[in-house]
CSV table of C-alpha atoms and ligand atoms in Angstrom, one decimal:
chain,number,residue,atom,x,y,z
K,1,MET,CA,0.0,0.0,0.0
K,2,SER,CA,1.5,3.3,-0.9
K,3,ALA,CA,1.3,6.2,1.5
K,4,VAL,CA,-0.2,9.6,0.5
K,5,PRO,CA,2.7,11.9,-0.6
K,6,GLN,CA,3.6,14.1,2.4
K,7,ALA,CA,3.1,17.3,0.4
K,8,ASP,CA,-0.5,16.4,-0.3
K,9,VAL,CA,-1.4,15.3,3.2
K,10,ALA,CA,-2.3,18.8,4.6
K,11,GLY,CA,-4.3,19.7,1.5
K,12,GLU,CA,-6.2,16.3,1.5
K,13,ARG,CA,-7.1,16.7,5.1
K,14,ARG,CA,-8.4,20.2,4.5
K,15,THR,CA,-10.5,19.0,1.7
K,16,PHE,CA,-11.8,16.1,3.8
K,17,TYR,CA,-12.6,18.5,6.7
K,18,GLU,CA,-14.5,20.8,4.4
K,19,LYS,CA,-16.5,17.9,3.0
K,20,ILE,CA,-17.7,16.5,6.3
K,21,ASP,CA,-18.1,20.0,7.8
K,22,LYS,CA,-21.1,20.5,5.5
K,23,ALA,CA,-22.8,17.7,7.4
K,24,TYR,CA,-22.0,19.2,10.8
K,25,VAL,CA,-19.2,16.6,11.5
K,26,THR,CA,-15.8,17.6,12.7
K,27,PRO,CA,-12.5,15.7,13.4
K,28,LEU,CA,-11.7,15.2,17.1
K,29,TRP,CA,-7.9,15.1,16.5
K,30,GLU,CA,-7.9,18.8,15.6
K,31,VAL,CA,-9.5,19.9,18.9
K,32,LEU,CA,-8.6,17.1,21.3
K,33,HIS,CA,-5.8,19.0,23.1
K,34,ALA,CA,-8.2,21.9,23.8
K,35,LEU,CA,-11.1,19.6,24.8
K,36,VAL,CA,-9.0,17.5,27.2
K,37,PRO,CA,-6.3,19.8,28.5
K,38,PRO,CA,-3.8,18.6,31.1
K,39,SER,CA,-5.1,21.2,33.6
K,40,PRO,CA,-8.0,23.7,33.8
K,41,ARG,CA,-8.2,26.3,31.1
K,42,THR,CA,-10.4,29.3,31.6
K,43,PRO,CA,-11.1,32.3,29.6
K,44,CYS,CA,-11.3,34.3,32.8
K,45,VAL,CA,-8.6,36.5,34.3
K,46,PRO,CA,-8.0,37.9,37.7
K,47,HIS,CA,-9.3,41.4,38.3
K,48,LEU,CA,-10.2,43.9,41.0
K,49,TRP,CA,-13.0,46.5,40.8
K,50,ALA,CA,-12.2,49.4,43.1
K,51,TYR,CA,-15.3,50.7,44.9
K,52,ASP,CA,-14.0,54.3,44.7
K,53,GLU,CA,-14.2,54.0,40.9
K,54,LEU,CA,-17.5,52.2,40.8
K,55,ARG,CA,-19.5,54.2,43.4
K,56,PRO,CA,-19.8,57.4,41.3
K,57,TRP,CA,-21.0,55.3,38.3
K,58,LEU,CA,-23.6,53.6,40.5
K,59,MET,CA,-24.9,57.0,41.6
K,60,GLU,CA,-24.8,58.2,38.0
K,61,SER,CA,-26.9,55.2,37.0
K,62,GLY,CA,-29.3,56.2,39.8
K,63,ARG,CA,-29.9,59.5,38.0
K,64,LEU,CA,-30.2,57.8,34.6
K,65,ILE,CA,-32.8,55.1,35.4
K,66,THR,CA,-35.2,54.3,38.2
K,67,ALA,CA,-35.1,50.9,40.0
K,68,LYS,CA,-38.6,50.3,38.7
K,69,GLU,CA,-37.7,51.0,35.1
K,70,ALA,CA,-34.5,49.0,35.2
K,71,VAL,CA,-36.3,46.2,37.2
K,72,ARG,CA,-32.9,45.6,38.8
K,73,ARG,CA,-30.5,48.6,38.7
K,74,VAL,CA,-27.2,46.7,38.6
K,75,LEU,CA,-23.8,47.3,37.2
K,76,ILE,CA,-22.4,43.9,36.3
K,77,LEU,CA,-18.9,43.0,37.2
K,78,GLU,CA,-17.8,41.4,34.0
K,79,ASN,CA,-14.7,39.4,33.7
K,80,PRO,CA,-12.2,41.2,31.4
K,81,GLY,CA,-11.3,37.9,29.7
K,82,TYR,CA,-14.9,37.0,29.0
K,83,ARG,CA,-16.6,40.2,27.9
K,84,GLY,CA,-20.1,40.1,26.7
K,85,ASN,CA,-21.1,37.1,28.8
K,86,SER,CA,-22.3,38.9,32.0
K,87,ALA,CA,-20.1,36.6,34.0
K,88,VAL,CA,-17.5,37.2,36.7
K,89,THR,CA,-16.2,33.6,36.5
K,90,HIS,CA,-17.1,31.1,33.9
K,91,SER,CA,-19.9,29.8,36.0
K,92,LEU,CA,-21.1,32.7,38.1
K,93,TYR,CA,-22.5,36.2,37.8
K,94,ALA,CA,-21.8,39.2,40.0
K,95,GLY,CA,-23.1,42.7,40.0
K,96,LEU,CA,-23.6,45.7,42.3
K,97,GLN,CA,-27.2,46.7,42.8
K,98,LEU,CA,-28.3,50.2,43.9
K,99,ILE,CA,-31.6,51.1,45.4
K,100,LEU,CA,-32.3,54.7,46.3
K,101,PRO,CA,-34.6,56.0,49.1
K,102,GLY,CA,-38.3,55.5,48.2
K,103,GLU,CA,-37.6,53.0,45.4
K,104,VAL,CA,-39.0,49.6,44.7
K,105,ALA,CA,-37.4,46.9,42.6
K,106,PRO,CA,-40.5,44.9,41.5
K,107,SER,CA,-41.3,41.3,42.5
K,108,HIS,CA,-40.4,38.4,40.4
K,109,ARG,CA,-39.0,34.9,40.6
K,110,HIS,CA,-36.6,32.8,38.6
K,111,THR,CA,-34.9,29.4,38.7
K,112,GLN,CA,-31.5,31.2,39.2
K,113,SER,CA,-30.5,31.3,42.8
K,114,ALA,CA,-29.2,34.7,44.2
K,115,LEU,CA,-27.2,35.9,47.1
K,116,ARG,CA,-27.0,39.5,48.4
K,117,PHE,CA,-24.0,40.7,50.3
K,118,ILE,CA,-24.6,44.2,51.6
K,119,VAL,CA,-21.9,46.6,50.7
K,120,GLU,CA,-23.1,50.1,51.7
K,121,GLY,CA,-26.1,51.6,53.5
K,122,THR,CA,-28.9,50.5,55.8
K,123,GLY,CA,-32.6,50.7,55.6
K,124,ALA,CA,-33.4,48.8,52.4
K,125,PHE,CA,-35.1,45.5,52.6
K,126,THR,CA,-35.4,42.4,50.4
K,127,ALA,CA,-38.6,40.4,50.6
K,128,VAL,CA,-38.3,36.6,50.1
K,129,ASP,CA,-41.6,34.6,49.9
K,130,GLY,CA,-43.6,37.0,52.0
K,131,GLU,CA,-41.0,37.9,54.6
K,132,ARG,CA,-39.0,41.1,54.6
K,133,VAL,CA,-35.5,41.5,55.9
K,134,THR,CA,-33.8,44.8,56.6
K,135,MET,CA,-30.3,44.9,55.0
K,136,ARG,CA,-27.2,46.0,57.0
K,137,PRO,CA,-23.6,46.2,55.7
K,138,GLY,CA,-22.0,42.7,55.8
K,139,ASP,CA,-25.3,40.9,56.0
K,140,PHE,CA,-25.5,37.8,53.7
K,141,ILE,CA,-29.0,37.1,52.4
K,142,ILE,CA,-30.2,34.4,50.0
K,143,THR,CA,-32.9,34.5,47.4
K,144,PRO,CA,-33.5,30.8,46.7
K,145,SER,CA,-34.4,29.4,43.3
K,146,TRP,CA,-38.1,30.1,42.4
K,147,THR,CA,-38.9,32.3,45.4
K,148,TRP,CA,-40.7,35.6,44.9
K,149,HIS,CA,-38.5,38.5,45.7
K,150,ASP,CA,-38.6,42.3,45.6
K,151,HIS,CA,-36.4,44.9,47.0
K,152,GLY,CA,-37.4,48.3,48.5
K,153,ASN,CA,-35.8,51.2,50.3
K,154,PRO,CA,-38.1,53.0,52.8
K,155,GLY,CA,-34.9,54.4,54.5
K,156,GLY,CA,-33.0,57.6,53.9
K,157,GLU,CA,-29.8,56.6,52.2
K,158,PRO,CA,-28.7,54.8,49.0
K,159,VAL,CA,-28.2,51.1,49.6
K,160,VAL,CA,-25.7,49.0,47.5
K,161,TRP,CA,-25.2,45.3,47.6
K,162,LEU,CA,-23.3,42.6,45.7
K,163,ASP,CA,-25.6,40.3,43.8
K,164,GLY,CA,-24.1,36.8,43.2
K,165,LEU,CA,-26.2,34.5,40.9
K,166,ASP,CA,-25.7,31.1,39.2
K,167,ILE,CA,-27.0,32.6,35.9
K,168,PRO,CA,-24.2,30.9,33.8
K,169,ILE,CA,-24.8,27.5,35.4
K,170,VAL,CA,-28.6,27.6,34.8
K,171,GLN,CA,-27.9,28.9,31.3
K,172,PHE,CA,-25.5,26.0,30.7
K,173,PHE,CA,-28.3,23.6,31.5
K,174,ASP,CA,-30.9,25.6,29.5
K,175,ALA,CA,-33.1,25.5,32.6
K,176,GLN,CA,-34.0,29.2,32.8
K,177,PHE,CA,-37.6,30.1,33.9
K,178,ALA,CA,-38.8,33.4,35.2
K,179,GLU,CA,-42.1,35.2,35.9
K,180,ASN,CA,-43.3,38.5,37.3
K,181,TYR,CA,-45.5,38.8,40.3
K,182,PRO,CA,-48.9,40.3,39.4
K,183,THR,CA,-48.3,43.3,41.6
K,184,GLU,CA,-45.1,45.4,42.1
K,185,GLN,CA,-44.6,44.2,45.7
K,186,GLN,CA,-45.6,40.8,47.0
K,187,PRO,CA,-47.9,40.8,50.1
K,188,VAL,CA,-46.0,40.6,53.4
K,189,GLY,CA,-47.3,37.4,55.0
K,190,ARG,CA,-44.9,37.0,57.8
K,191,THR,CA,-43.3,39.3,60.4
K,192,GLU,CA,-39.7,40.2,60.0
K,193,GLY,CA,-37.4,37.8,61.8
K,194,GLU,CA,-39.7,34.7,61.6
K,195,SER,CA,-37.3,32.5,59.6
K,196,PHE,CA,-34.4,33.7,61.8
K,197,ALA,CA,-36.4,32.8,64.9
K,198,ARG,CA,-37.0,29.3,63.5
K,199,PHE,CA,-33.6,28.5,62.0
K,200,GLY,CA,-31.1,31.2,63.2
K,201,SER,CA,-30.2,29.9,66.7
K,202,ASN,CA,-29.0,26.3,66.2
K,203,LEU,CA,-32.6,25.3,66.7
K,204,MET,CA,-35.4,24.3,64.3
K,205,PRO,CA,-39.0,23.4,64.6
K,206,LEU,CA,-39.4,19.8,65.8
K,207,ASP,CA,-41.2,18.5,62.8
K,208,PHE,CA,-39.3,20.5,60.1
K,209,ARG,CA,-38.3,18.4,57.1
K,210,PRO,CA,-36.3,20.1,54.4
K,211,LYS,CA,-38.1,20.0,51.1
K,212,SER,CA,-35.1,21.2,49.1
K,213,ARG,CA,-31.4,21.6,49.3
K,214,THR,CA,-31.8,25.3,49.9
K,215,SER,CA,-31.5,26.8,53.4
K,216,PRO,CA,-34.8,27.8,55.2
K,217,LEU,CA,-32.7,30.5,56.9
K,218,PHE,CA,-32.2,33.4,54.4
K,219,TRP,CA,-30.6,36.0,56.5
K,220,TYR,CA,-27.1,35.6,58.0
K,221,PRO,CA,-26.5,38.9,59.9
K,222,TYR,CA,-23.0,40.3,60.0
K,223,ALA,CA,-23.1,40.9,63.7
K,224,ARG,CA,-23.3,37.2,64.3
K,225,THR,CA,-20.7,36.3,61.6
K,226,ARG,CA,-18.3,38.9,62.9
K,227,GLU,CA,-18.6,37.7,66.5
K,228,ALA,CA,-17.8,34.1,65.4
K,229,LEU,CA,-14.8,35.2,63.4
K,230,ALA,CA,-13.5,37.3,66.3
K,231,GLU,CA,-13.7,34.4,68.7
K,232,LEU,CA,-12.0,32.0,66.2
K,233,ALA,CA,-9.2,34.6,65.7
K,234,ARG,CA,-8.7,34.8,69.5
K,235,THR,CA,-8.4,31.1,70.0
K,236,ASP,CA,-7.1,29.4,66.9
K,237,ALA,CA,-4.0,29.6,64.8
K,238,PRO,CA,-4.8,30.9,61.3
K,239,HIS,CA,-4.8,28.5,58.3
K,240,ALA,CA,-1.6,29.1,56.3
K,241,ALA,CA,-3.5,30.2,53.2
K,242,HIS,CA,-7.0,31.3,54.3
K,243,GLY,CA,-6.5,32.8,57.7
K,244,HIS,CA,-9.7,32.1,59.7
K,245,LYS,CA,-12.1,30.9,57.0
K,246,MET,CA,-15.7,29.6,57.5
K,247,ARG,CA,-18.4,28.5,55.2
K,248,PHE,CA,-22.0,29.6,55.6
K,249,VAL,CA,-24.3,26.6,56.2
K,250,ASN,CA,-27.9,25.5,55.7
K,251,PRO,CA,-28.8,24.9,59.4
K,252,ALA,CA,-31.3,22.2,58.5
K,253,THR,CA,-28.8,20.0,56.6
K,254,GLY,CA,-25.3,21.1,57.3
K,255,GLY,CA,-24.9,21.6,53.6
K,256,TRP,CA,-24.4,24.8,51.6
K,257,PRO,CA,-27.1,27.5,51.9
K,258,MET,CA,-27.9,27.1,48.2
K,259,PRO,CA,-27.2,24.0,46.0
K,260,THR,CA,-25.3,25.9,43.3
K,261,ILE,CA,-23.3,28.6,45.2
K,262,GLY,CA,-20.9,28.2,48.0
K,263,THR,CA,-20.4,31.2,50.3
K,264,PHE,CA,-17.5,31.9,52.6
K,265,ILE,CA,-16.3,34.5,55.2
K,266,GLN,CA,-12.7,34.8,56.3
K,267,LEU,CA,-10.7,36.9,58.7
K,268,LEU,CA,-7.1,37.7,57.9
K,269,PRO,CA,-5.2,38.7,61.0
K,270,LYS,CA,-3.2,42.0,60.9
K,271,GLY,CA,0.1,41.4,59.1
K,272,PHE,CA,-1.1,38.0,57.7
K,273,ALA,CA,0.9,36.8,54.7
K,274,GLY,CA,-0.8,33.7,53.3
K,275,VAL,CA,0.8,30.9,51.3
K,276,PRO,CA,-0.3,30.4,47.7
K,277,TYR,CA,-3.5,28.3,47.2
K,278,ARG,CA,-5.5,27.2,44.3
K,279,SER,CA,-8.7,25.2,43.7
K,280,THR,CA,-10.9,24.4,40.8
K,281,ASP,CA,-13.6,26.8,42.0
K,282,GLY,CA,-12.9,30.3,40.9
K,283,ALA,CA,-14.3,32.8,43.4
K,284,CYS,CA,-15.5,36.4,43.6
K,285,PHE,CA,-14.5,38.3,46.8
K,286,SER,CA,-16.1,41.3,48.5
K,287,VAL,CA,-13.9,43.1,51.0
K,288,ILE,CA,-15.7,44.2,54.2
K,289,GLU,CA,-13.0,45.4,56.5
K,290,GLY,CA,-9.3,46.1,56.3
K,291,ARG,CA,-6.6,46.7,53.7
K,292,GLY,CA,-4.3,44.2,52.1
K,293,ARG,CA,-3.5,42.7,48.7
K,294,VAL,CA,-4.0,39.6,46.7
K,295,ARG,CA,-1.2,38.2,44.5
K,296,VAL,CA,-2.6,36.2,41.6
K,297,GLY,CA,-1.2,35.2,38.2
K,298,GLY,CA,1.8,37.6,38.4
K,299,ALA,CA,-0.4,40.6,39.3
K,300,VAL,CA,-0.8,42.3,42.7
K,301,PHE,CA,-4.2,43.9,43.5
K,302,GLU,CA,-4.3,46.2,46.5
K,303,PHE,CA,-7.7,46.0,48.2
K,304,GLY,CA,-9.7,48.0,50.8
K,305,PRO,CA,-13.2,48.0,52.1
K,306,ARG,CA,-16.0,47.5,49.5
K,307,ASP,CA,-13.6,46.5,46.7
K,308,HIS,CA,-14.4,43.4,44.7
K,309,PHE,CA,-12.0,41.0,43.1
K,310,VAL,CA,-12.1,37.7,41.2
K,311,VAL,CA,-9.7,34.8,41.2
K,312,PRO,CA,-10.4,32.4,38.3
K,313,ALA,CA,-10.4,28.6,38.6
K,314,TRP,CA,-7.0,26.9,39.3
K,315,HIS,CA,-5.1,30.2,39.6
K,316,ALA,CA,-2.8,30.2,42.6
K,317,TYR,CA,-3.4,33.2,44.8
K,318,SER,CA,-2.1,34.5,48.1
K,319,LEU,CA,-3.7,37.0,50.5
K,320,GLU,CA,-2.0,39.5,52.7
K,321,ALA,CA,-3.5,41.9,55.2
K,322,ASP,CA,-2.0,45.1,56.6
K,323,ASP,CA,-4.9,45.6,59.1
K,324,GLU,CA,-7.2,42.9,60.3
K,325,ALA,CA,-9.3,42.2,57.2
K,326,VAL,CA,-12.6,40.4,56.5
K,327,LEU,CA,-13.5,39.0,53.1
K,328,PHE,CA,-16.7,37.5,51.9
K,329,SER,CA,-16.5,35.2,48.8
K,330,PHE,CA,-18.7,32.9,46.7
K,331,SER,CA,-17.9,30.1,44.2
K,332,ASP,CA,-19.5,27.1,42.4
K,333,ARG,CA,-17.9,24.7,44.8
K,334,PRO,CA,-21.2,22.9,45.8
K,335,VAL,CA,-21.7,22.0,42.1
K,336,GLN,CA,-18.2,20.7,41.6
K,337,GLU,CA,-18.4,18.7,44.9
K,338,ALA,CA,-21.7,17.1,43.8
K,339,LEU,CA,-20.1,16.1,40.6
K,340,ASP,CA,-16.8,14.9,42.2
K,341,LEU,CA,-14.8,17.5,40.3
K,342,TRP,CA,-13.5,19.7,43.1
K,343,ARG,CA,-9.8,19.8,43.8
K,344,GLU,CA,-7.5,22.0,45.8
K,345,GLN,CA,-3.8,22.5,46.2
K,346,VAL,CA,-2.2,24.3,49.1
I,1,LIG,O1,-32.4,40.9,42.3
I,1,LIG,O2,-33.6,39.5,41.2
I,1,LIG,O3,-28.2,41.2,39.7
I,1,LIG,O4,-32.9,38.8,38.8
I,1,LIG,C1,-29.6,39.9,38.3
I,1,LIG,C2,-30.8,39.3,38.1
I,1,LIG,C3,-30.3,40.7,40.4
I,1,LIG,C4,-32.6,40.2,41.3
I,1,LIG,C5,-29.4,40.6,39.5
I,1,LIG,C6,-31.7,39.4,39.0
I,1,LIG,C7,-31.5,40.1,40.2
């Protein structure tokens, strides 16, 4: 059998590819290296959004459009390596939402799960399935999949929070559903603090049986979180990479508060210099207190209160703190763990 002359091979292959391409067929060997890389590849890059830069634009957006007209007045934190995709990591969405005194962001529900992490201001509320919760800086609030939610600000100051949603994950599965509530605000059917009374004190009603993987507690107040961190910092040695890091839990199951998004809080002691760490879940961070820096992918980002930064999947990063610092973060870790994909390296 005679081999095809070398000079013709490239041309013959191209002709072959063009022929089968018309039938929507393509050769694996041209893409195999990209499909099955030796280690994670992501289009995402590390980035920090300084609050000093973003805040004037948030206020400007407040003059340009009302919360009602916008439905949600949010400036999306879009990964510079993945423009046009409304994503902060490959799998997650992040944005800063502004609600001004007197405004209402109308009620709707969707299959995407959302978290709110309050960045600035007090006096706004979010209502989740008939129960309102007043937002304070550092509070972590969840809006579970398919729960009615609206936001309002009866207070006297602008309120800004970080929205974290699993939009790209739900998009990936083509499982997006959404609908508007018939009225602008859903009726308030429960008094503020009911879910916290039931599930916020290491107690739960005797006959409670979880119906889903989502936490029945939807408000994790910063006062409690901060107290726990302070006590840990007083008694424990910090982890070499994370300082004192905790994960938020669903009190009824011990699992994550939401099935698709893992949420974390960590305290870095004053002068902390963490060792490099990487994991397969990229994460978006919101700085609550303190100043420091994150070293990632050859870059150094200085951070202070209310700044946000993203560390893409499998990028080694290290954290340093000049003052005692507190960082909130969220990632897709629950999804990766459920699929036995999650890995880390300290
Ligand atoms: O508050 O319901 O940032 O539906 C993006 C989509 C917030 C919300 C976002 C949303 C919301």
